[in-house]
């Protein structure tokens, strides 16, 4: 709301604020004919306050109880919020007043750069947190997978170079299992996708690797002890999803091939990228509902939600269903414009163990030599959501409720006459949240971040979402942070002259964000409250003379 509209509101509602009793408590100077500031009407004083900065409003409200009452006016603080974050800013449903909303967005949003971690020697592609929020991993072009321990300061806990140790070209993606005892890492080796399994319980040990095709699947955790990844047959007729598991002792099978899931076989024409597995029992069902909010850009629900096979898929929406949702980006030919969802019932998840010889490398890595996979009945997607643009990154939120999709919209809708046509892409990116419980795209589009590459050389950028915030990387040298409830852009997290490939929110502490990019620097962002606390704790750690390492750091 502008100052002019605020003035009109104050004049219209000048009798709504009754501060007569508070005025009487103020000590007035002597002289009956003197006209002072205490004779100003409340509406005029409110208009004067509207021209002040927030820090000045807080100062004047400490002068007297009368001014404090006026300085806490709802209209005033709504105007201050609009001035700071734009008129898209709306009060969150769980917030009582605009003063509280301003405090939430200003003091508790992770916008302060706290740490810069320099350990990678090349571009960093991805960042992912452990479920307990104590660790995060980074992967990049230098072939490293690094595990960081959040603290004061944040320290490098483990590091493994798959380029030197296993001949990989680079590491692309990583993910912890549900109890954070194992780590999945995927990347490229000799122009083929590869997946690796690290054990976190015995000092970050590489226990198993295997080739993975197509490489864009990346792999996902089916459970704490089973990893799901992709295999393409020698005849290129089908793509199957296979499971690698460990026994009760945490060891991998010495003989035999990974277990092939019979029910999950896809036609090779269907592209599968950014595979994620969501357990229905892990979904948070009482999450805040964003359907009540509106945005300038909305999807037509009748247009984007459709069932590919036109069969009864009520089992997808049944809350009592026990099983898995396989969620991935898909599309035919060169397009990657759809979110595909396949429901796999736990009772029907049958697998067979196929035997073959293993190839051991250095006694550590078990590289599987796979026989040809026979084509089986196609398992089409149960549900497709067309986003009408190129998908650039997919991540499941920490509560397993939302799919965070970063994308670039098409400039023109393709007519379908040329199946290999790649439509032009907008330079504007946008983040969409898909509710995995209802399979509906949320109405708010989180916009503002830009792309600098053309339609033929787009880059992948990953985002994340939590209870209050949405964050995403961009090609324009910045990560972007939004208020999840209103879509208002809260801050741009600078990476200077480098694109930001990924940003993630701590699943336990949403006031901490980590962003990575082409500048080879891992940046840790904290809220103003947490940054102030971080500086105090860091000062104690560094300058405490009782510390045994104090003298060595001087």
Coordinates of C-alpha atoms in Angstrom, one line a residue:
X1 CA 0.0 0.0 0.0
X2 CA 1.4 3.4 -1.0
X3 CA 1.7 6.4 1.4
X4 CA -1.2 8.1 -0.4
X5 CA -3.5 5.2 0.0
X6 CA -2.4 4.9 3.6
X7 CA -3.3 8.6 4.1
X8 CA -6.8 8.0 2.6
X9 CA -7.3 5.0 4.9
X10 CA -6.3 7.0 7.9
X11 CA -8.7 9.8 7.1
X12 CA -11.5 7.4 6.5
X13 CA -10.8 5.5 9.7
X14 CA -9.6 8.4 11.9
X15 CA -12.2 7.5 14.6
X16 CA -11.3 3.9 14.7
X17 CA -8.2 4.5 16.9
X18 CA -9.2 5.7 20.2
X19 CA -6.0 6.9 22.0
X20 CA -7.6 9.6 24.1
X21 CA -6.9 7.8 27.3
X22 CA -3.3 7.4 26.3
X23 CA -2.9 11.0 25.3
X24 CA -3.9 12.0 28.8
X25 CA -1.0 10.1 30.3
X26 CA 1.5 12.1 28.3
X27 CA 3.1 15.1 30.1
X28 CA 2.2 18.3 28.2
X29 CA 4.1 21.6 28.3
X30 CA 2.5 24.5 30.1
X31 CA 0.5 27.2 28.2
X32 CA -3.1 27.0 27.1
X33 CA -2.5 28.5 23.7
X34 CA 0.5 26.3 22.8
X35 CA 0.0 23.9 19.9
X36 CA 2.3 20.9 20.1
X37 CA 2.7 17.5 18.5
X38 CA 0.4 16.1 21.2
X39 CA -2.5 18.0 19.5
X40 CA -2.1 16.1 16.2
X41 CA -4.9 13.7 15.3
X42 CA -4.0 10.1 15.3
X43 CA -4.6 9.8 11.5
X44 CA -2.0 12.5 10.8
X45 CA 0.5 11.0 13.1
X46 CA 0.0 7.6 11.5
X47 CA 0.7 9.2 8.1
X48 CA 3.9 10.7 9.4
X49 CA 5.0 7.4 10.7
X50 CA 4.4 5.8 7.3
X51 CA 7.3 7.8 5.9
X52 CA 9.8 6.4 8.4
X53 CA 12.1 3.5 8.1
X54 CA 11.4 0.4 10.3
X55 CA 14.2 1.2 12.7
X56 CA 12.8 4.8 13.2
X57 CA 9.3 3.5 13.7
X58 CA 10.6 1.3 16.5
X59 CA 12.5 4.2 18.0
X60 CA 9.5 6.6 18.1
X61 CA 7.2 3.9 19.5
X62 CA 9.4 3.9 22.6
X63 CA 8.7 7.5 23.4
X64 CA 5.3 7.0 25.0
X65 CA 2.4 4.7 25.2
X66 CA 0.3 6.8 22.9
X67 CA 2.9 6.6 20.1
X68 CA 3.5 3.0 20.8
X69 CA -0.2 2.3 20.2
X70 CA -0.2 4.1 16.9
X71 CA 3.2 2.6 15.9
X72 CA 1.7 -0.9 16.1
X73 CA -1.1 -0.1 13.8
X74 CA -1.9 -3.0 11.3
X75 CA -2.1 -0.8 8.3
X76 CA 1.2 0.8 9.0
X77 CA 3.1 -2.5 9.3
X78 CA 1.4 -3.9 6.2
X79 CA 2.6 -0.8 4.3
X80 CA 6.1 -1.4 5.7
X81 CA 6.0 -5.1 4.5
X82 CA 4.8 -4.0 1.0
X83 CA 7.7 -1.5 0.9
X84 CA 10.2 -4.2 1.8
X85 CA 8.9 -7.2 -0.3
X86 CA 6.3 -5.9 -2.7
X87 CA 2.5 -6.0 -2.7
X88 CA 2.6 -9.7 -3.4
X89 CA 3.4 -10.1 0.3
X90 CA 0.5 -11.6 2.2
X91 CA 0.2 -12.5 5.9
X92 CA 0.7 -16.2 6.5
X93 CA -2.4 -18.0 7.8
X94 CA -0.8 -18.9 11.2
X95 CA 0.4 -15.3 11.9
X96 CA -1.8 -13.0 14.0
X97 CA -0.7 -9.5 13.1
X98 CA 1.4 -7.7 10.5
X99 CA 4.0 -6.8 13.1
X100 CA 4.5 -10.5 13.7
X101 CA 4.6 -11.2 10.0
X102 CA 7.3 -8.5 9.4
X103 CA 9.3 -10.0 12.2
X104 CA 9.0 -13.5 10.7
X105 CA 10.1 -12.4 7.3
X106 CA 12.8 -10.0 8.4
X107 CA 14.4 -11.8 11.4
X108 CA 13.9 -15.4 10.6
X109 CA 14.5 -15.7 6.8
X110 CA 18.0 -17.1 5.9
X111 CA 19.4 -14.1 4.0
X112 CA 22.7 -13.4 5.8
X113 CA 25.9 -15.0 4.4
X114 CA 27.5 -16.7 7.4
X115 CA 30.2 -19.0 5.9
X116 CA 32.0 -19.6 2.7
X117 CA 33.5 -23.1 2.4
X118 CA 36.3 -23.5 -0.2
X119 CA 37.2 -27.2 -0.7
X120 CA 36.0 -28.0 -4.2
X121 CA 38.3 -27.3 -7.2
X122 CA 35.7 -27.0 -9.9
X123 CA 32.0 -26.3 -10.5
X124 CA 29.6 -27.7 -7.8
X125 CA 26.5 -29.3 -9.2
X126 CA 24.3 -30.3 -6.3
X127 CA 23.8 -30.1 -2.5
X128 CA 21.6 -32.3 -0.3
X129 CA 21.0 -32.4 3.5
X130 CA 20.7 -35.4 5.8
X131 CA 17.3 -36.0 7.3
X132 CA 18.5 -35.1 10.8
X133 CA 19.9 -31.8 9.5
X134 CA 23.4 -32.3 10.9
X135 CA 25.2 -33.1 7.6
X136 CA 25.0 -32.0 4.0
X137 CA 26.8 -33.3 0.9
X138 CA 28.1 -31.6 -2.2
X139 CA 29.0 -33.1 -5.6
X140 CA 30.7 -31.5 -8.6
X141 CA 32.8 -31.5 -11.7
X142 CA 36.0 -32.2 -9.8
X143 CA 34.7 -35.8 -9.1
X144 CA 34.5 -35.2 -5.3
X145 CA 31.7 -36.1 -3.0
X146 CA 32.1 -34.1 0.2
X147 CA 30.2 -34.5 3.5
X148 CA 30.0 -31.4 5.7
X149 CA 29.1 -31.2 9.4
X150 CA 27.1 -28.2 10.4
X151 CA 28.5 -26.5 13.4
X152 CA 30.4 -23.4 14.6
X153 CA 32.1 -23.4 12.2
X154 CA 30.9 -25.8 9.6
X155 CA 33.6 -28.4 8.9
X156 CA 34.4 -31.0 6.2
X157 CA 33.8 -34.4 7.7
X158 CA 34.4 -36.8 4.8
X159 CA 35.7 -36.5 1.3
X160 CA 36.0 -39.1 -1.5
X161 CA 37.3 -38.4 -5.0
X162 CA 35.6 -40.8 -7.4
X163 CA 37.5 -39.4 -10.3
X164 CA 40.8 -40.5 -8.9
X165 CA 39.6 -43.7 -7.1
X166 CA 37.1 -45.0 -9.6
X167 CA 37.7 -43.2 -12.9
X168 CA 34.5 -41.1 -12.9
X169 CA 34.3 -38.0 -15.0
X170 CA 32.3 -36.1 -12.3
X171 CA 29.8 -36.6 -9.5
X172 CA 26.3 -35.2 -10.2
X173 CA 23.9 -36.0 -7.4
X174 CA 23.8 -37.4 -3.9
X175 CA 21.1 -38.4 -1.4
X176 CA 20.9 -39.8 2.2
X177 CA 18.7 -42.7 3.0
X178 CA 15.9 -42.2 5.6
X179 CA 18.0 -42.9 8.7
X180 CA 21.2 -41.3 7.3
X181 CA 23.3 -44.5 7.5
X182 CA 24.0 -44.7 3.7
X183 CA 24.7 -42.2 0.9
X184 CA 23.8 -42.5 -2.8
X185 CA 26.0 -40.8 -5.3
X186 CA 25.5 -40.7 -9.0
X187 CA 27.7 -39.3 -11.8
X188 CA 29.3 -40.0 -15.2
X189 CA 32.1 -42.4 -16.1
X190 CA 33.2 -43.1 -19.7
X191 CA 30.0 -41.4 -21.0
X192 CA 27.8 -43.8 -19.0
X193 CA 25.9 -43.1 -15.9
X194 CA 27.1 -44.7 -12.7
X195 CA 25.7 -45.0 -9.2
X196 CA 27.7 -45.6 -5.9
X197 CA 26.8 -46.6 -2.4
X198 CA 28.6 -45.2 0.6
X199 CA 28.3 -46.5 4.1
X200 CA 28.1 -43.7 6.8
X201 CA 28.4 -46.1 9.7
X202 CA 32.0 -47.3 9.2
X203 CA 33.8 -44.1 8.3
X204 CA 32.4 -43.3 4.9
X205 CA 33.3 -46.4 3.0
X206 CA 32.5 -47.0 -0.7
X207 CA 30.9 -50.4 -0.7
X208 CA 29.3 -50.8 -4.2
X209 CA 29.0 -49.2 -7.6
X210 CA 27.2 -50.1 -10.8
X211 CA 26.5 -48.7 -14.3
X212 CA 23.2 -46.9 -14.6
X213 CA 21.3 -46.1 -17.8
X214 CA 19.9 -43.7 -18.6
X215 CA 22.1 -41.6 -16.4
X216 CA 19.4 -39.0 -15.8
X217 CA 17.5 -41.3 -13.5
X218 CA 20.1 -40.6 -10.8
X219 CA 18.8 -43.3 -8.5
X220 CA 16.7 -43.1 -5.3
X221 CA 16.4 -44.8 -2.0
X222 CA 13.5 -47.3 -1.9
X223 CA 14.2 -47.9 1.8
X224 CA 17.0 -47.6 4.3
X225 CA 18.7 -50.8 2.9
X226 CA 17.5 -50.8 -0.8
X227 CA 18.6 -48.5 -3.6
X228 CA 16.6 -48.0 -6.8
X229 CA 18.3 -47.2 -10.1
X230 CA 17.9 -47.7 -13.8
X231 CA 19.0 -50.3 -16.3
X232 CA 18.5 -50.3 -20.0
X233 CA 18.5 -53.6 -22.0
X234 CA 21.2 -54.4 -24.5
X235 CA 18.6 -54.3 -27.3
X236 CA 17.4 -50.8 -26.1
X237 CA 13.9 -52.2 -25.9
X238 CA 13.1 -51.3 -22.3
X239 CA 14.2 -49.5 -19.2
X240 CA 13.9 -51.4 -16.0
X241 CA 14.3 -50.1 -12.4
X242 CA 16.5 -52.4 -10.3
X243 CA 17.1 -52.7 -6.6
X244 CA 20.5 -53.1 -4.8
X245 CA 20.2 -54.1 -1.2
X246 CA 22.3 -55.1 1.8
X247 CA 21.8 -57.8 4.3
X248 CA 21.2 -57.5 8.0
X249 CA 24.9 -57.1 8.6
X250 CA 25.1 -54.2 6.2
X251 CA 27.0 -56.2 3.6
X252 CA 26.2 -56.5 -0.1
X253 CA 25.6 -59.9 -1.7
X254 CA 28.9 -61.4 -2.9
X255 CA 27.2 -63.4 -5.7
X256 CA 24.2 -62.5 -7.8
X257 CA 22.8 -59.6 -9.7
X258 CA 20.6 -56.9 -8.1
X259 CA 17.0 -57.7 -7.7
X260 CA 14.9 -56.6 -10.7
X261 CA 11.4 -55.3 -9.9
X262 CA 9.1 -57.0 -12.4
X263 CA 6.3 -54.4 -12.2
X264 CA 8.5 -51.4 -13.0
X265 CA 9.5 -51.5 -16.7
X266 CA 9.2 -48.6 -18.9
X267 CA 9.2 -48.2 -22.7
X268 CA 12.5 -46.7 -23.7
X269 CA 10.7 -43.9 -25.5
X270 CA 9.6 -42.6 -22.2
X271 CA 12.4 -40.5 -20.7
X272 CA 12.9 -40.9 -17.0
X273 CA 15.0 -38.2 -15.2
X274 CA 15.2 -37.0 -11.6
X275 CA 13.7 -40.1 -10.1
X276 CA 12.4 -39.8 -6.6
X277 CA 10.7 -42.4 -4.4
X278 CA 8.1 -41.1 -1.9
X279 CA 6.7 -43.4 0.8
X280 CA 3.0 -42.7 1.5
X281 CA 3.5 -43.2 5.2
X282 CA 6.2 -40.5 5.3
X283 CA 3.9 -37.8 3.9
X284 CA 2.8 -35.0 6.2
X285 CA -0.9 -34.8 5.7
X286 CA -1.7 -31.7 7.9
X287 CA 0.6 -29.4 6.0
X288 CA -0.5 -25.8 5.3
X289 CA -2.8 -25.6 2.3
X290 CA -1.8 -23.0 -0.3
X291 CA -5.0 -23.3 -2.3
X292 CA -6.5 -20.2 -0.6
X293 CA -3.8 -18.0 -2.1
X294 CA -3.8 -16.6 -5.5
X295 CA -1.1 -15.5 -7.9
X296 CA -0.8 -13.5 -11.1
X297 CA 0.2 -16.7 -12.9
X298 CA -2.0 -19.8 -12.4
X299 CA -2.4 -23.2 -14.1
X300 CA -5.7 -24.3 -15.5
X301 CA -6.4 -27.5 -13.4
X302 CA -8.4 -29.0 -16.3
X303 CA -5.4 -28.6 -18.6
X304 CA -2.5 -29.9 -16.6
X305 CA -4.0 -32.8 -14.7
X306 CA -4.7 -35.8 -16.9
X307 CA -4.5 -39.5 -16.7
X308 CA -2.3 -41.0 -19.4
X309 CA -4.0 -44.4 -19.6
X310 CA -7.6 -43.3 -18.8
X311 CA -7.9 -46.1 -16.2
X312 CA -9.2 -46.0 -12.6
X313 CA -6.4 -44.6 -10.5
X314 CA -8.3 -44.1 -7.3
X315 CA -5.5 -46.0 -5.5
X316 CA -3.2 -43.1 -6.0
X317 CA -5.4 -40.7 -4.0
X318 CA -6.3 -43.2 -1.3
X319 CA -4.7 -42.0 1.9
X320 CA -4.6 -45.5 3.4
X321 CA -2.6 -46.9 0.4
X322 CA 0.6 -48.6 1.5
X323 CA 3.2 -48.3 -1.1
X324 CA 5.5 -46.1 -3.1
X325 CA 5.1 -43.2 -5.5
X326 CA 7.8 -43.1 -8.2
X327 CA 8.0 -39.5 -9.2
X328 CA 10.1 -38.3 -12.1
X329 CA 10.4 -35.8 -15.0
X330 CA 9.5 -37.2 -18.3
X331 CA 8.6 -36.4 -21.9
X332 CA 9.0 -37.7 -25.4
X333 CA 12.0 -37.1 -27.6
X334 CA 13.9 -33.9 -26.6
X335 CA 11.1 -32.5 -24.4
X336 CA 11.2 -32.8 -20.6
X337 CA 8.0 -31.1 -19.8
X338 CA 6.0 -33.6 -17.7
X339 CA 6.0 -35.0 -14.2
X340 CA 5.2 -38.7 -14.3
X341 CA 3.9 -40.6 -11.3
X342 CA 3.8 -44.3 -11.0
X343 CA 2.2 -46.0 -7.9
X344 CA 3.7 -49.2 -6.7
X345 CA 1.8 -51.1 -4.0
X346 CA 4.0 -52.6 -1.3
X347 CA 2.1 -55.9 -1.6
X348 CA 2.8 -56.2 -5.3
X349 CA 6.4 -55.2 -5.1
X350 CA 7.8 -58.6 -6.0
X351 CA 11.4 -59.1 -7.2
X352 CA 13.6 -61.9 -8.4
X353 CA 17.3 -62.4 -7.9
X354 CA 19.2 -63.1 -11.1
X355 CA 22.6 -64.7 -10.8
X356 CA 25.7 -63.7 -12.6
X357 CA 29.4 -63.2 -11.9
X358 CA 30.6 -60.2 -10.1
X359 CA 33.7 -58.2 -10.9
X360 CA 35.7 -57.0 -7.9
X361 CA 37.9 -54.0 -8.2
X362 CA 40.5 -53.4 -5.5
X363 CA 38.5 -55.6 -3.2
X364 CA 36.1 -52.6 -2.5
X365 CA 33.9 -51.9 -5.5
X366 CA 31.7 -54.6 -6.8
X367 CA 31.1 -53.8 -10.5
X368 CA 28.2 -55.9 -11.9
X369 CA 28.3 -57.4 -15.3
X370 CA 24.7 -57.7 -16.4
X371 CA 23.0 -60.1 -18.8
X372 CA 20.5 -58.9 -21.3
X373 CA 17.1 -57.8 -19.8
X374 CA 14.2 -59.2 -21.6
X375 CA 11.4 -56.8 -22.5
X376 CA 8.2 -57.2 -20.4
X377 CA 4.8 -55.6 -20.4
X378 CA 5.0 -51.8 -20.5
X379 CA 4.3 -50.0 -17.2
X380 CA 3.0 -46.6 -18.2
X381 CA 2.7 -43.7 -15.9
X382 CA -0.4 -43.7 -13.7
X383 CA -0.6 -39.9 -13.8
X384 CA 1.0 -37.2 -15.9
X385 CA 1.2 -33.4 -15.1
X386 CA 2.1 -31.3 -18.1
X387 CA 4.0 -28.2 -17.0
X388 CA 4.2 -26.7 -20.6
X389 CA 7.9 -26.0 -20.3
X390 CA 11.4 -27.5 -19.8
X391 CA 12.0 -29.0 -16.3
X392 CA 15.3 -27.9 -14.9
X393 CA 15.3 -29.5 -11.5
X394 CA 13.2 -31.7 -9.2
X395 CA 13.4 -32.2 -5.4
X396 CA 11.0 -33.7 -2.9
X397 CA 10.5 -31.4 0.2
X398 CA 11.6 -32.6 3.6
X399 CA 8.1 -33.6 4.7
X400 CA 7.6 -35.7 1.5
X401 CA 4.5 -33.7 0.7
X402 CA 5.6 -31.5 -2.1
X403 CA 7.6 -31.8 -5.3
X404 CA 9.7 -28.7 -6.0
X405 CA 10.0 -28.2 -9.7
X406 CA 12.1 -25.5 -11.3
X407 CA 11.3 -24.9 -15.0
X408 CA 11.3 -22.6 -18.0
X409 CA 8.0 -22.1 -19.8
X410 CA 7.6 -22.5 -23.5
X411 CA 7.3 -19.3 -25.5
X412 CA 4.7 -21.0 -27.8
X413 CA 2.8 -24.2 -27.2
X414 CA 3.9 -26.9 -29.8
X415 CA 1.2 -28.0 -32.2
X416 CA 2.4 -31.6 -32.0
X417 CA 3.0 -32.0 -35.8
X418 CA 6.7 -32.5 -35.3
X419 CA 7.5 -35.0 -32.4
X420 CA 11.1 -33.8 -32.4
X421 CA 10.3 -30.2 -32.2
X422 CA 11.9 -28.4 -29.2
X423 CA 9.9 -25.2 -28.5
X424 CA 11.7 -21.9 -27.6
X425 CA 12.1 -21.3 -23.9
X426 CA 11.4 -18.2 -21.9
X427 CA 14.4 -16.6 -20.1
X428 CA 12.3 -16.4 -17.0
X429 CA 12.4 -19.3 -14.6
X430 CA 9.7 -20.3 -12.2
X431 CA 9.3 -22.7 -9.3
X432 CA 6.2 -24.8 -8.9
X433 CA 5.1 -26.9 -6.0
X434 CA 3.1 -30.1 -6.7
X435 CA 1.1 -31.6 -3.8
X436 CA 1.9 -35.3 -3.9
X437 CA -1.1 -36.1 -1.7
X438 CA -3.6 -34.6 -4.2
X439 CA -1.4 -34.5 -7.3
X440 CA -2.3 -30.9 -7.9
X441 CA 0.0 -28.0 -8.9
X442 CA -0.2 -25.3 -6.2
X443 CA -1.5 -21.9 -7.6
X444 CA 1.5 -19.8 -6.6
X445 CA 4.4 -19.4 -9.1
X446 CA 7.7 -18.4 -7.5
X447 CA 9.3 -16.1 -10.1
X448 CA 12.1 -13.6 -10.5
X449 CA 15.2 -15.8 -11.3
X450 CA 16.5 -15.8 -14.8
X451 CA 18.2 -18.0 -17.4
X452 CA 21.0 -16.7 -19.6
X453 CA 21.4 -19.8 -21.9
X454 CA 19.4 -20.4 -25.0
X455 CA 16.8 -23.1 -25.5
X456 CA 19.3 -25.6 -26.8
X457 CA 21.9 -25.4 -24.0
X458 CA 19.8 -25.0 -20.9
X459 CA 21.3 -25.6 -17.5
X460 CA 19.9 -27.6 -14.5
X461 CA 19.1 -25.6 -11.4
X462 CA 17.6 -27.2 -8.3
X463 CA 15.5 -25.7 -5.6
X464 CA 13.9 -26.7 -2.3
X465 CA 10.9 -25.8 -0.1
X466 CA 10.1 -26.0 3.6
X467 CA 7.3 -24.8 5.9
X468 CA 7.9 -21.1 5.3
X469 CA 10.4 -20.7 2.5
X470 CA 11.2 -21.6 -1.1
X471 CA 14.7 -21.3 -2.5
X472 CA 16.2 -22.0 -5.9
X473 CA 19.3 -21.5 -7.9
X474 CA 19.5 -19.6 -11.2
X475 CA 21.8 -18.9 -14.1
X476 CA 21.9 -15.2 -13.2
X477 CA 24.6 -15.5 -10.4
X478 CA 22.1 -15.6 -7.6
X479 CA 20.0 -17.9 -5.5
X480 CA 16.4 -16.7 -4.9
X481 CA 14.5 -17.0 -1.6
X482 CA 10.7 -16.6 -1.5
X483 CA 8.0 -16.6 1.2
X484 CA 6.2 -19.9 0.5
X485 CA 2.8 -18.6 1.6
X486 CA 2.5 -15.5 -0.6
X487 CA 5.2 -16.0 -3.2
X488 CA 6.9 -12.7 -2.3
X489 CA 10.6 -12.5 -3.2
X490 CA 12.5 -12.0 0.1
X491 CA 16.1 -11.9 -1.0
X492 CA 18.7 -12.6 -3.7
X493 CA 21.6 -14.7 -2.4
X494 CA 24.6 -13.5 -4.4
X495 CA 27.3 -15.8 -5.9
X496 CA 29.0 -12.9 -7.7
X497 CA 30.0 -13.9 -11.3
X498 CA 28.8 -17.5 -11.3
X499 CA 25.6 -19.4 -11.8
X500 CA 23.9 -21.1 -8.9
X501 CA 23.2 -24.8 -9.7
X502 CA 21.5 -25.8 -6.5
X503 CA 20.2 -24.5 -3.1
X504 CA 18.7 -26.5 -0.2
X505 CA 17.0 -25.8 3.1
X506 CA 18.0 -27.6 6.3
X507 CA 15.1 -30.0 7.0
X508 CA 15.4 -29.4 10.7
X509 CA 16.2 -25.7 10.8
X510 CA 14.6 -23.8 8.0
X511 CA 16.6 -20.7 8.9
X512 CA 19.7 -22.2 7.3
X513 CA 20.2 -22.5 3.6
X514 CA 23.2 -23.8 1.6
X515 CA 23.8 -22.8 -2.0
X516 CA 26.4 -24.0 -4.5
X517 CA 27.4 -23.0 -8.0
X518 CA 30.0 -22.5 -10.7
X519 CA 32.2 -20.3 -8.4
X520 CA 33.4 -23.5 -6.5
X521 CA 32.2 -22.1 -3.2
X522 CA 29.7 -23.6 -0.8
X523 CA 27.8 -20.7 0.8
X524 CA 25.9 -21.1 4.1
X525 CA 23.1 -18.6 4.7
X526 CA 21.5 -18.0 8.1
X527 CA 18.7 -15.8 9.4
X528 CA 19.5 -12.6 11.3
X529 CA 18.6 -14.3 14.5
X530 CA 20.7 -17.4 13.8
X531 CA 23.6 -15.4 12.4
X532 CA 23.8 -13.3 15.6
X533 CA 23.9 -16.5 17.6
X534 CA 26.4 -18.0 15.3
X535 CA 28.8 -15.1 15.7
X536 CA 28.6 -15.3 19.5
X537 CA 29.3 -19.0 19.5
X538 CA 32.1 -18.6 17.0
X539 CA 33.7 -15.9 19.2
X540 CA 33.6 -18.3 22.2
X541 CA 35.2 -21.1 20.1
X542 CA 38.0 -19.0 18.7
X543 CA 38.9 -16.8 21.6
X544 CA 38.4 -19.1 24.6
X545 CA 41.9 -19.4 26.2
X546 CA 40.8 -22.6 27.9
X547 CA 40.5 -24.3 24.5
X548 CA 43.4 -26.7 24.0
X549 CA 43.9 -25.5 20.4
X550 CA 43.7 -21.8 21.2
X551 CA 47.5 -21.2 21.2
X552 CA 47.9 -23.0 17.9
X553 CA 45.4 -20.7 16.2
X554 CA 47.0 -17.5 17.4

